[in-house]
Coordinates of C-alpha atoms and ligand atoms in Angstrom, one line a residue:
M1 CA 0.0 0.0 0.0
G2 CA 1.2 3.5 -0.8
G3 CA -0.2 6.9 -1.1
E4 CA -3.3 8.8 0.1
Y5 CA -6.6 9.9 -1.1
N6 CA -8.3 13.2 -0.2
G7 CA -5.7 13.7 2.5
K8 CA -6.2 10.3 4.1
R9 CA -3.6 7.6 3.8
F10 CA -4.5 4.2 2.4
A11 CA -3.6 2.5 5.7
E12 CA -5.6 5.0 7.7
Q13 CA -8.7 4.4 5.6
L14 CA -8.4 0.6 6.2
V15 CA -7.9 1.0 10.0
E16 CA -10.9 3.3 10.1
A17 CA -13.0 0.7 8.3
G18 CA -11.9 -1.9 10.9
V19 CA -9.6 -3.8 8.6
Q20 CA -6.5 -5.4 10.2
I21 CA -3.3 -4.4 8.6
G22 CA 0.3 -5.4 8.9
W23 CA 2.5 -8.4 7.8
G24 CA 0.0 -10.9 9.3
T25 CA -2.7 -9.8 6.8
R26 CA -0.2 -9.0 4.0
L27 CA -1.5 -5.4 4.0
V28 CA 1.7 -3.5 4.4
S29 CA 2.0 0.3 4.1
F30 CA 5.2 1.4 2.3
G31 CA 4.6 5.0 3.0
P32 CA 2.2 8.0 2.8
D33 CA 3.3 9.2 -0.6
T34 CA 2.5 7.8 -4.0
S35 CA 6.2 7.6 -4.7
A36 CA 6.3 4.9 -1.9
T37 CA 5.1 2.5 -4.6
V38 CA 8.7 2.3 -5.7
F39 CA 9.4 0.3 -2.5
A40 CA 7.0 -2.4 -3.6
M41 CA 8.7 -2.5 -7.0
G42 CA 12.1 -2.5 -5.3
F43 CA 11.0 -5.6 -3.4
A44 CA 10.2 -7.4 -6.7
T45 CA 13.6 -6.3 -8.1
R46 CA 15.3 -7.8 -5.0
A47 CA 13.5 -11.1 -5.6
A48 CA 14.7 -11.1 -9.2
M49 CA 18.3 -10.5 -8.1
S50 CA 18.3 -12.8 -5.1
F51 CA 16.3 -15.8 -6.5
G52 CA 16.9 -15.2 -10.2
G53 CA 20.6 -14.4 -9.9
I54 CA 20.2 -11.3 -12.0
E55 CA 22.8 -8.6 -11.8
A56 CA 21.8 -5.1 -10.6
G57 CA 21.0 -2.9 -13.6
D58 CA 20.1 -5.7 -15.9
Y59 CA 16.6 -4.2 -16.3
R60 CA 15.6 -6.4 -19.2
K61 CA 16.2 -9.6 -17.4
I62 CA 14.5 -8.2 -14.3
L63 CA 11.5 -7.4 -16.3
I64 CA 11.4 -10.9 -17.8
Y65 CA 11.9 -12.5 -14.4
N66 CA 9.1 -10.4 -12.8
K67 CA 6.7 -10.9 -15.7
D68 CA 7.1 -14.7 -15.6
R69 CA 7.5 -15.3 -11.8
I70 CA 6.3 -12.5 -9.7
F71 CA 2.5 -12.4 -10.0
A72 CA 2.0 -8.8 -8.9
F73 CA -0.4 -6.1 -10.2
A74 CA -1.2 -2.6 -9.2
L75 CA -4.7 -1.4 -8.1
P76 CA -4.9 2.4 -8.3
L77 CA -8.1 3.1 -6.4
G78 CA -9.7 6.5 -6.9
Y79 CA -8.7 9.6 -9.0
V80 CA -5.5 8.9 -11.0
T81 CA -3.1 11.9 -10.7
D82 CA -0.1 12.4 -13.0
E83 CA 2.1 11.0 -10.3
W84 CA -0.1 7.9 -10.1
Y85 CA 0.2 7.5 -13.9
A86 CA 4.0 7.7 -13.7
N87 CA 4.1 5.1 -11.0
A88 CA 1.7 2.8 -12.9
A89 CA 4.0 3.1 -16.0
G90 CA 6.9 2.0 -13.8
A91 CA 4.9 -1.0 -12.6
I92 CA 4.1 -1.9 -16.2
N93 CA 7.8 -1.7 -17.1
W94 CA 8.3 -4.5 -14.5
G95 CA 5.6 -6.6 -16.1
F96 CA 2.9 -5.7 -13.5
P97 CA -0.4 -4.5 -15.1
A98 CA -2.6 -1.7 -13.5
I99 CA -6.3 -2.4 -12.9
A100 CA -8.2 0.8 -12.0
D101 CA -11.7 1.6 -10.7
T102 CA -11.8 4.9 -12.6
P103 CA -12.3 5.4 -16.4
I104 CA -8.7 6.2 -17.3
P105 CA -7.5 5.3 -20.9
E106 CA -6.9 1.5 -21.2
V107 CA -3.6 0.1 -22.6
L108 CA -4.3 -3.3 -24.1
P109 CA -1.6 -5.9 -24.9
T110 CA 1.6 -4.4 -26.3
G111 CA 4.2 -7.0 -25.3
I112 CA 5.5 -5.9 -21.9
C113 CA 3.0 -7.4 -19.5
T114 CA 1.6 -10.9 -20.1
Y115 CA -1.8 -9.6 -21.3
E116 CA -3.4 -6.2 -20.9
H117 CA -1.3 -3.3 -19.4
V118 CA -4.0 -1.0 -18.1
V119 CA -7.6 -2.1 -17.6
S120 CA -9.9 0.6 -16.3
N121 CA -13.4 1.3 -14.9
V122 CA -13.7 -2.0 -13.1
P123 CA -16.4 -2.1 -10.4
H124 CA -15.2 -3.0 -6.9
D125 CA -17.1 -6.3 -6.8
K126 CA -15.3 -7.5 -10.0
I127 CA -11.9 -5.9 -9.5
V128 CA -10.1 -8.8 -7.7
A129 CA -11.3 -11.4 -10.3
R130 CA -10.4 -9.1 -13.1
A131 CA -6.9 -8.5 -11.7
V132 CA -6.3 -12.2 -11.2
E133 CA -7.3 -12.8 -14.8
V134 CA -5.3 -9.9 -16.4
R135 CA -2.2 -10.9 -14.5
G136 CA -2.6 -14.6 -15.5
L137 CA -2.7 -15.9 -12.0
K138 CA -3.6 -19.5 -11.5
T139 CA -5.9 -20.6 -8.7
A140 CA -4.6 -23.4 -6.6
V141 CA -6.8 -25.3 -4.1
A142 CA -4.5 -27.2 -1.8
E143 CA -7.2 -29.3 -0.2
V144 CA -10.6 -30.5 -1.4
P145 CA -13.0 -29.1 1.2
I146 CA -15.6 -31.9 1.3
P147 CA -17.0 -33.8 4.3
V148 CA -15.7 -37.3 3.2
A149 CA -12.1 -38.5 2.7
F150 CA -10.7 -37.9 -0.7
G151 CA -7.8 -39.5 -2.6
P152 CA -6.8 -42.2 -5.1
A153 CA -7.2 -44.9 -2.4
F154 CA -11.0 -44.8 -2.8
E155 CA -11.0 -45.0 -6.6
G156 CA -11.9 -48.6 -7.0
E157 CA -14.5 -48.6 -4.2
R158 CA -18.0 -50.0 -5.0
V159 CA -21.3 -48.8 -3.5
R160 CA -23.9 -51.6 -3.6
G161 CA -27.5 -52.6 -2.8
E162 CA -28.4 -51.6 0.8
D163 CA -25.5 -49.1 1.0
I164 CA -27.0 -46.8 -1.7
Y165 CA -28.4 -43.5 -0.5
L166 CA -28.8 -41.9 -4.0
E167 CA -28.4 -43.3 -7.5
C168 CA -28.3 -41.3 -10.7
G169 CA -28.0 -42.5 -14.3
G170 CA -26.9 -46.1 -15.1
G171 CA -30.2 -46.5 -17.1
R172 CA -32.3 -46.0 -14.0
T173 CA -32.5 -42.2 -14.7
N174 CA -31.0 -39.9 -17.2
M175 CA -27.5 -38.6 -16.4
V176 CA -25.1 -36.6 -18.4
E177 CA -21.8 -34.8 -17.9
W178 CA -20.5 -32.1 -20.2
V179 CA -17.6 -29.7 -20.2
T180 CA -18.1 -26.6 -22.3
T181 CA -16.1 -23.5 -22.9
K182 CA -17.5 -20.0 -22.1
R183 CA -16.3 -16.5 -22.5
M184 CA -14.3 -15.1 -19.5
E185 CA -17.0 -12.8 -18.3
E186 CA -19.6 -15.7 -18.3
V187 CA -17.7 -17.7 -15.7
E188 CA -17.3 -16.9 -12.0
D189 CA -14.5 -19.1 -10.7
G190 CA -15.7 -21.5 -8.0
K191 CA -19.4 -20.8 -8.5
I192 CA -21.5 -23.9 -8.0
E193 CA -25.2 -23.7 -8.9
M194 CA -27.6 -26.4 -7.8
V195 CA -31.0 -26.6 -9.6
G196 CA -33.4 -29.2 -8.3
P197 CA -33.6 -31.5 -5.3
E198 CA -30.3 -32.0 -3.2
I199 CA -29.4 -35.2 -1.4
T200 CA -30.8 -33.7 1.8
D201 CA -34.2 -33.3 0.1
V202 CA -34.7 -37.0 -0.7
P203 CA -34.9 -40.2 1.4
A204 CA -32.4 -43.0 1.4
G205 CA -32.7 -45.3 -1.6
S206 CA -33.8 -42.5 -4.0
R207 CA -33.1 -42.0 -7.7
L208 CA -32.7 -38.6 -9.4
P209 CA -31.8 -37.5 -12.9
L210 CA -28.5 -35.7 -13.0
A211 CA -26.7 -33.3 -15.3
I212 CA -23.2 -32.0 -14.4
V213 CA -22.3 -29.1 -16.6
V214 CA -18.8 -27.7 -16.1
E215 CA -18.2 -24.3 -17.7
V216 CA -14.6 -23.3 -18.2
A217 CA -13.0 -20.1 -19.5
G218 CA -9.4 -19.2 -20.0
R219 CA -7.0 -17.4 -22.3
E220 CA -5.4 -20.7 -23.2
M221 CA -8.6 -22.8 -23.3
S222 CA -9.6 -24.4 -26.5
E223 CA -12.6 -26.5 -27.4
D224 CA -10.1 -29.3 -28.2
N225 CA -9.4 -29.6 -24.5
E226 CA -13.1 -30.0 -23.4
P227 CA -13.1 -33.9 -23.8
I228 CA -9.9 -34.1 -21.7
L229 CA -11.4 -32.2 -18.8
E230 CA -14.7 -34.0 -19.1
R231 CA -13.0 -37.4 -18.9
Q232 CA -11.4 -36.4 -15.5
I233 CA -14.9 -36.3 -13.9
H234 CA -14.9 -40.1 -13.7
H235 CA -11.8 -40.6 -11.6
L236 CA -12.1 -37.4 -9.6
L237 CA -15.5 -38.3 -8.3
N238 CA -14.3 -41.8 -7.6
Y239 CA -11.6 -40.3 -5.3
A240 CA -14.3 -39.3 -2.8
Q241 CA -15.0 -42.0 -0.2
G242 CA -18.5 -43.5 -0.6
I243 CA -19.0 -42.2 -4.2
M244 CA -19.0 -44.6 -7.1
H245 CA -18.9 -43.3 -10.7
I246 CA -19.1 -45.3 -13.9
G247 CA -19.3 -44.3 -17.5
Q248 CA -19.2 -40.9 -19.1
R249 CA -21.0 -38.5 -21.4
D250 CA -24.8 -39.3 -21.5
I251 CA -24.3 -42.8 -20.1
A252 CA -22.8 -41.8 -16.8
W253 CA -23.8 -43.5 -13.5
L254 CA -23.3 -42.2 -10.0
R255 CA -24.0 -43.8 -6.6
V256 CA -23.7 -42.0 -3.2
S257 CA -23.4 -44.3 -0.2
K258 CA -25.5 -43.9 3.0
A259 CA -22.2 -43.4 4.9
A260 CA -21.2 -40.5 2.7
A261 CA -24.7 -38.9 2.9
E262 CA -24.6 -39.2 6.7
R263 CA -21.3 -37.4 6.8
G264 CA -22.9 -34.5 4.9
F265 CA -21.9 -35.2 1.3
K266 CA -24.2 -33.4 -1.1
L267 CA -24.4 -33.2 -4.9
H268 CA -23.1 -29.6 -4.4
H269 CA -19.7 -31.2 -3.4
I270 CA -19.3 -32.6 -6.9
G271 CA -18.8 -29.0 -8.0
V272 CA -16.4 -28.4 -5.1
I273 CA -14.3 -31.5 -6.2
L274 CA -14.2 -30.5 -9.8
H275 CA -13.3 -26.9 -9.1
A276 CA -10.4 -27.8 -6.8
K277 CA -9.0 -30.7 -8.8
L278 CA -9.4 -29.4 -12.3
H279 CA -7.5 -26.3 -11.1
Q280 CA -4.9 -28.4 -9.5
D281 CA -4.3 -30.8 -12.4
F282 CA -5.2 -28.8 -15.5
G283 CA -4.9 -25.1 -14.3
R284 CA -2.4 -24.6 -17.2
I285 CA -5.1 -24.7 -19.8
F286 CA -7.9 -22.7 -18.2
D287 CA -8.4 -19.9 -15.7
K288 CA -11.9 -20.2 -14.3
V289 CA -14.4 -22.9 -13.8
Q290 CA -18.0 -23.0 -12.5
V291 CA -20.2 -26.0 -12.1
K292 CA -24.0 -26.3 -12.7
I293 CA -25.8 -29.3 -11.3
Y294 CA -29.3 -30.1 -12.4
T295 CA -31.6 -32.8 -10.9
E296 CA -34.8 -31.9 -12.6
D297 CA -35.9 -34.0 -15.6
D298 CA -36.6 -31.2 -18.1
K299 CA -33.3 -29.5 -17.4
V300 CA -31.3 -32.7 -17.5
N301 CA -33.0 -33.6 -20.9
E302 CA -32.2 -30.1 -22.2
V303 CA -28.5 -30.6 -21.3
I304 CA -28.5 -34.0 -22.9
Q305 CA -29.7 -32.6 -26.2
K306 CA -27.1 -29.9 -26.2
A307 CA -24.3 -32.2 -25.2
R308 CA -25.1 -34.9 -27.7
A309 CA -24.7 -32.4 -30.6
V310 CA -21.3 -31.5 -29.2
Y311 CA -20.3 -35.2 -28.8
G312 CA -21.2 -35.7 -32.5
E313 CA -18.9 -32.8 -33.5
R314 CA -16.1 -34.0 -31.4
D315 CA -16.3 -37.5 -32.8
A316 CA -16.4 -36.2 -36.4
R317 CA -13.0 -34.5 -36.0
I318 CA -11.1 -37.7 -36.8
E319 CA -13.3 -38.6 -39.8
G320 CA -11.0 -39.0 -42.8
M321 CA -7.9 -40.0 -40.9
S322 CA -6.5 -43.5 -41.3
D323 CA -4.5 -45.8 -39.1
E324 CA -2.0 -46.4 -42.0
A325 CA -1.2 -42.7 -42.1
A326 CA -0.3 -42.4 -38.4
D327 CA 3.0 -43.6 -37.1
T328 CA 2.0 -43.0 -33.5
Y329 CA -1.1 -44.2 -31.7
Y330 CA -1.9 -43.2 -28.1
S331 CA -2.5 -45.2 -25.0
C332 CA -5.1 -44.7 -22.3
T333 CA -4.8 -46.3 -18.9
L334 CA -7.2 -44.1 -17.1
C335 CA -9.5 -47.1 -16.3
Q336 CA -6.8 -49.2 -14.6
S337 CA -8.2 -48.4 -11.2
F338 CA -11.2 -50.7 -12.0
A339 CA -9.5 -53.0 -14.5
P340 CA -5.8 -53.0 -13.6
T341 CA -4.6 -54.8 -16.7
H342 CA -6.7 -52.8 -19.2
V343 CA -4.9 -50.7 -21.8
C344 CA -6.8 -48.9 -24.5
I345 CA -4.7 -48.3 -27.6
I346 CA -6.4 -45.5 -29.5
S347 CA -5.7 -45.0 -33.2
P348 CA -7.4 -42.7 -35.7
E349 CA -9.7 -45.5 -36.7
R350 CA -10.3 -46.9 -33.2
T351 CA -11.6 -44.6 -30.5
G352 CA -11.4 -45.4 -26.8
L353 CA -14.0 -47.9 -25.9
C354 CA -15.7 -45.5 -23.5
G355 CA -16.4 -43.3 -26.5
S356 CA -14.9 -40.3 -24.7
Y357 CA -11.4 -40.2 -26.2
N358 CA -10.3 -40.3 -29.8
W359 CA -6.8 -40.1 -31.2
M360 CA -7.0 -36.2 -31.4
D361 CA -8.1 -36.0 -27.7
C362 CA -5.3 -38.3 -26.6
K363 CA -2.8 -36.2 -28.6
A364 CA -4.0 -33.0 -26.9
A365 CA -4.1 -34.7 -23.5
Y366 CA -0.4 -35.8 -23.9
E367 CA 0.6 -32.3 -24.8
I368 CA -1.1 -30.9 -21.7
N369 CA 0.1 -33.7 -19.4
P370 CA 3.2 -35.5 -20.8
T371 CA 3.4 -37.9 -17.8
G372 CA -0.4 -38.6 -17.8
P373 CA -2.4 -41.7 -18.8
N374 CA -2.3 -40.9 -22.6
Q375 CA 1.2 -41.7 -23.9
P376 CA 2.3 -41.9 -27.5
V377 CA 2.8 -45.4 -28.7
S378 CA 5.1 -45.8 -31.7
K379 CA 3.6 -48.5 -33.9
G380 CA 6.8 -50.0 -35.0
E381 CA 7.0 -53.0 -37.4
V382 CA 3.7 -54.4 -38.7
I383 CA 3.1 -58.0 -37.4
D384 CA -0.4 -58.4 -38.9
A385 CA -2.0 -55.5 -40.9
K386 CA -5.4 -57.3 -41.2
L387 CA -5.8 -58.2 -37.5
G388 CA -4.2 -54.9 -36.4
Q389 CA -1.0 -56.0 -34.6
W390 CA 2.3 -54.0 -34.4
K391 CA 5.6 -54.7 -32.6
G392 CA 5.7 -51.3 -30.9
V393 CA 2.1 -51.6 -29.7
N394 CA 2.8 -55.0 -28.2
E395 CA 5.8 -53.8 -26.3
F396 CA 3.7 -50.9 -24.9
I397 CA 0.8 -53.3 -23.9
F398 CA 3.3 -55.6 -22.1
K399 CA 4.7 -52.7 -20.1
A400 CA 1.4 -51.0 -19.4
S401 CA -0.4 -54.2 -18.3
R402 CA 2.6 -54.9 -16.0
G403 CA 3.5 -58.1 -17.9
N404 CA 0.0 -59.5 -17.9
L405 CA -0.5 -59.3 -21.6
D406 CA 2.1 -59.3 -24.4
H407 CA -0.1 -58.5 -27.4
Y408 CA -3.6 -58.1 -28.8
N409 CA -5.2 -57.5 -32.2
M410 CA -6.9 -54.2 -32.5
Y411 CA -9.1 -55.2 -35.4
S412 CA -10.4 -58.6 -34.2
I413 CA -13.1 -60.0 -31.9
M414 CA -12.0 -63.7 -32.4
N415 CA -8.2 -63.6 -32.4
D416 CA -6.8 -62.2 -29.2
P417 CA -9.1 -59.2 -29.2
P418 CA -8.3 -56.0 -27.2
T419 CA -8.9 -55.9 -23.5
T420 CA -12.2 -54.5 -22.3
C421 CA -13.0 -52.4 -19.2
G422 CA -16.4 -51.7 -17.5
C423 CA -16.6 -48.2 -19.1
C424 CA -17.3 -49.5 -22.6
E425 CA -20.2 -48.0 -24.4
C426 CA -21.0 -51.3 -26.2
V427 CA -20.1 -55.0 -26.1
A428 CA -19.9 -57.1 -29.3
A429 CA -20.3 -60.9 -29.0
V430 CA -20.0 -63.7 -31.5
L431 CA -23.3 -65.5 -32.6
P432 CA -22.0 -68.8 -34.0
L433 CA -25.3 -69.9 -35.5
C434 CA -25.6 -66.7 -37.5
N435 CA -21.9 -66.6 -38.4
G436 CA -21.8 -63.0 -37.2
I437 CA -21.7 -60.8 -34.2
M438 CA -24.3 -58.9 -32.2
I439 CA -23.7 -55.5 -30.5
V440 CA -25.4 -54.2 -27.4
N441 CA -25.1 -50.8 -25.9
R442 CA -25.2 -49.8 -22.3
G443 CA -28.6 -48.2 -22.5
Y444 CA -30.3 -51.4 -23.7
K445 CA -31.5 -53.3 -20.6
E446 CA -33.1 -56.5 -22.1
E447 CA -31.8 -59.9 -23.0
T448 CA -29.8 -60.2 -26.2
P449 CA -29.2 -63.1 -28.6
C450 CA -26.0 -64.2 -26.9
G451 CA -28.1 -65.0 -23.8
M452 CA -26.7 -62.2 -21.6
K453 CA -27.8 -58.6 -20.9
F454 CA -25.4 -55.7 -21.2
T455 CA -24.6 -55.6 -17.5
T456 CA -23.7 -59.3 -17.4
L457 CA -21.6 -59.0 -20.5
A458 CA -19.7 -56.0 -19.2
R459 CA -19.1 -57.7 -15.9
T460 CA -17.9 -60.9 -17.6
V461 CA -15.5 -59.4 -20.1
G462 CA -14.9 -56.0 -18.5
G463 CA -12.1 -56.8 -16.1
G464 CA -9.2 -55.9 -18.4
V465 CA -8.6 -59.3 -20.0
S466 CA -8.7 -60.3 -23.7
T467 CA -11.7 -62.6 -24.2
P468 CA -12.0 -64.2 -27.7
G469 CA -15.6 -63.9 -28.9
F470 CA -16.3 -60.7 -27.0
V471 CA -15.0 -57.1 -27.2
G472 CA -15.9 -53.8 -25.8
H473 CA -16.0 -50.7 -28.1
S474 CA -17.5 -47.3 -28.5
K475 CA -20.7 -46.6 -30.4
Y476 CA -18.6 -44.5 -32.8
S477 CA -16.3 -47.4 -33.6
I478 CA -19.1 -49.4 -35.2
C479 CA -18.9 -47.4 -38.4
Q480 CA -15.1 -46.9 -38.4
R481 CA -13.5 -48.7 -41.2
K482 CA -11.3 -50.9 -39.0
F483 CA -14.1 -52.2 -36.9
I484 CA -13.4 -56.0 -36.5
M485 CA -11.8 -55.9 -40.0
G486 CA -9.8 -59.0 -39.1
D487 CA -13.0 -61.0 -38.9
G488 CA -14.7 -59.5 -42.0
G489 CA -15.7 -56.0 -40.7
I490 CA -19.1 -54.5 -40.3
K491 CA -20.7 -57.1 -42.6
R492 CA -20.6 -59.4 -39.6
V493 CA -23.1 -57.4 -37.6
V494 CA -26.4 -59.3 -37.5
W495 CA -28.1 -57.8 -34.5
M496 CA -28.2 -54.6 -32.4
P497 CA -30.9 -52.9 -30.4
K498 CA -33.3 -50.7 -32.3
M499 CA -32.3 -47.7 -30.2
L500 CA -28.6 -48.1 -31.1
K501 CA -29.5 -48.6 -34.8
E502 CA -31.5 -45.4 -34.7
E503 CA -28.8 -43.5 -32.9
I504 CA -26.1 -44.3 -35.4
A505 CA -28.4 -44.4 -38.4
E506 CA -26.8 -41.7 -40.5
R507 CA -23.3 -43.0 -40.2
L508 CA -24.5 -46.6 -40.6
K509 CA -26.2 -45.6 -43.9
A510 CA -23.0 -43.9 -45.2
R511 CA -20.9 -46.9 -44.2
A512 CA -23.4 -49.3 -45.9
E513 CA -23.0 -47.4 -49.1
E514 CA -19.3 -47.5 -48.8
I515 CA -19.2 -51.3 -48.6
G516 CA -21.6 -51.5 -51.6
I517 CA -24.6 -52.8 -49.7
P518 CA -26.9 -49.7 -49.4
N519 CA -29.7 -51.6 -47.7
F520 CA -27.4 -53.2 -45.1
P521 CA -29.0 -51.3 -42.1
D522 CA -32.3 -53.1 -43.0
M523 CA -30.6 -56.5 -42.9
I524 CA -29.5 -56.0 -39.2
A525 CA -32.0 -57.7 -36.9
D526 CA -33.1 -56.0 -33.6
E527 CA -35.3 -57.0 -30.7
T528 CA -38.5 -56.5 -32.7
V529 CA -37.3 -59.4 -34.9
G530 CA -36.1 -61.6 -32.0
T531 CA -33.7 -61.9 -29.0
T532 CA -32.4 -65.4 -29.7
E533 CA -30.2 -66.7 -32.5
E534 CA -33.0 -69.1 -33.6
E535 CA -35.4 -66.2 -33.8
I536 CA -33.3 -63.9 -35.9
L537 CA -31.7 -66.5 -38.3
P538 CA -34.8 -66.8 -40.6
F539 CA -34.9 -63.0 -40.9
L540 CA -31.2 -62.9 -41.9
Q541 CA -31.8 -65.6 -44.5
E542 CA -34.8 -63.8 -45.9
K543 CA -32.8 -60.5 -46.2
G544 CA -29.8 -62.2 -47.7
H545 CA -27.5 -61.0 -44.9
P546 CA -23.8 -61.1 -46.1
A547 CA -22.6 -62.8 -42.9
L548 CA -24.3 -66.0 -43.8
T549 CA -22.1 -66.5 -46.9
M550 CA -18.8 -65.4 -45.3
D551 CA -16.0 -67.7 -44.0
P552 CA -17.0 -69.4 -40.7
I553 CA -16.4 -66.9 -37.9
L554 CA -15.2 -69.6 -35.6
G555 CA -12.4 -70.4 -38.0
Ligands
SF4_1 FE1 -9.3 -44.3 -21.4 FE2 -10.2 -46.5 -22.5 FE3 -11.0 -45.9 -20.0 FE4 -11.9 -44.5 -22.1 S1 -12.2 -46.7 -21.6 S2 -11.1 -43.7 -20.2 S3 -10.1 -44.5 -23.5 S4 -8.9 -46.4 -20.6

């Protein structure tokens, strides 16, 4: 603090207003005159010289050190005299911007400070947030202030049956999670908005629809980073004791245990966790984050519609890329907390089996976090182009599965298929009688022609092992060109639920035309035709389904 206003020193004004000053509160008066500001700047100069090893007089290096490492700014409060201007110009020359509450001329980026140099006319209730933003300060939340224990130790914890206080999603209700980018002024960092009933408003054993909307803003934030932040929701919520989270996007699933509810855990705390941890782990790519939580049906459905449109755009970004053209694939080991030997290898033509990560997302995630779960995997020598096996990929799988697996075939369901984890959007299973495969998505709850419902299938094959005859995959993958190419490709698909067929209808039609069978979607049976192999076989014969004349799928 320096200077005075209308004859009263800054420090005196604070004391009069009952504000405690001194080193304890970091409110230190450098002197009664405006020129005392120089002591604050001298302090920064000392820091650059002592900690940065910069020689006295080397003003350019001191500026760079201060700009990059001393996160200071000036707040001229009240009428700005010529002397104030002169001092503010000095601060700017040390990389410290000035944020004023009066309408003085603004100086926007010119290359000395990180962003703007002078920002003016900022109301008092916004001035701190604006200063933080203009100076490029990053928020760090050291501890996650929630009423239950929090940490990776609780990541694999299950909440079952009698222990459930609240359940959202998982096919019982609608649930969606969506990260979206907003303009700086639209986001208030740390704000958490709850619309609809809270945990405390419903009895134990309740079910609620749920939409978690995370709105981020930042100078470095790009839409390409949205899926990366969104995929963190899964493991971050699992860090909370008594909270179980499965899935992602519009097929997420959350359970809150009775013990967590008794300790005071509320849905509001989802926002607290995401604000703290996203800042901690990904603060480099955004500046502000606010969370909106909806538990009312119409609101949740509205979010689902908006999010689905965005999911479609994200998925389409890799359209047109081929596996052959990429030397590097990416790994994802995010799901190893539930399936310790599971490794997703993500190529341009094979998205992660949860549907949340494609090759582009993994590339962006690696650039943000080079030691994270998405590592580049150099393909190396081709071992089998048709089945999708490469030497470099095998070596990576061996290491990442801790020696449990030494290879898999990315394009096969029959021959050493990829591992599956419980997050998969769909499971494909071989139907020997029909010489093809069926696909079931997480949202379909009924029996399927392989004799198992989705939940049983996911439990059986989702533990991170390679199970010939079964493979987990994303909905998007079904129409990607390499989908089970080693076993004959999409022409093997003989059954899928009507809801899934309708959801992927447009891409399925395009893919059918590409393989030269434009009416292929009509040849695929669904539950209206039958739910056993015996029931669907006559339909396939009548339609002349191509699988019936292909090589035997069982080899
Ligand atoms: Fe990553 Fe695969 Fe899990 Fe998706 S399913 S988060 S891509 S490991």
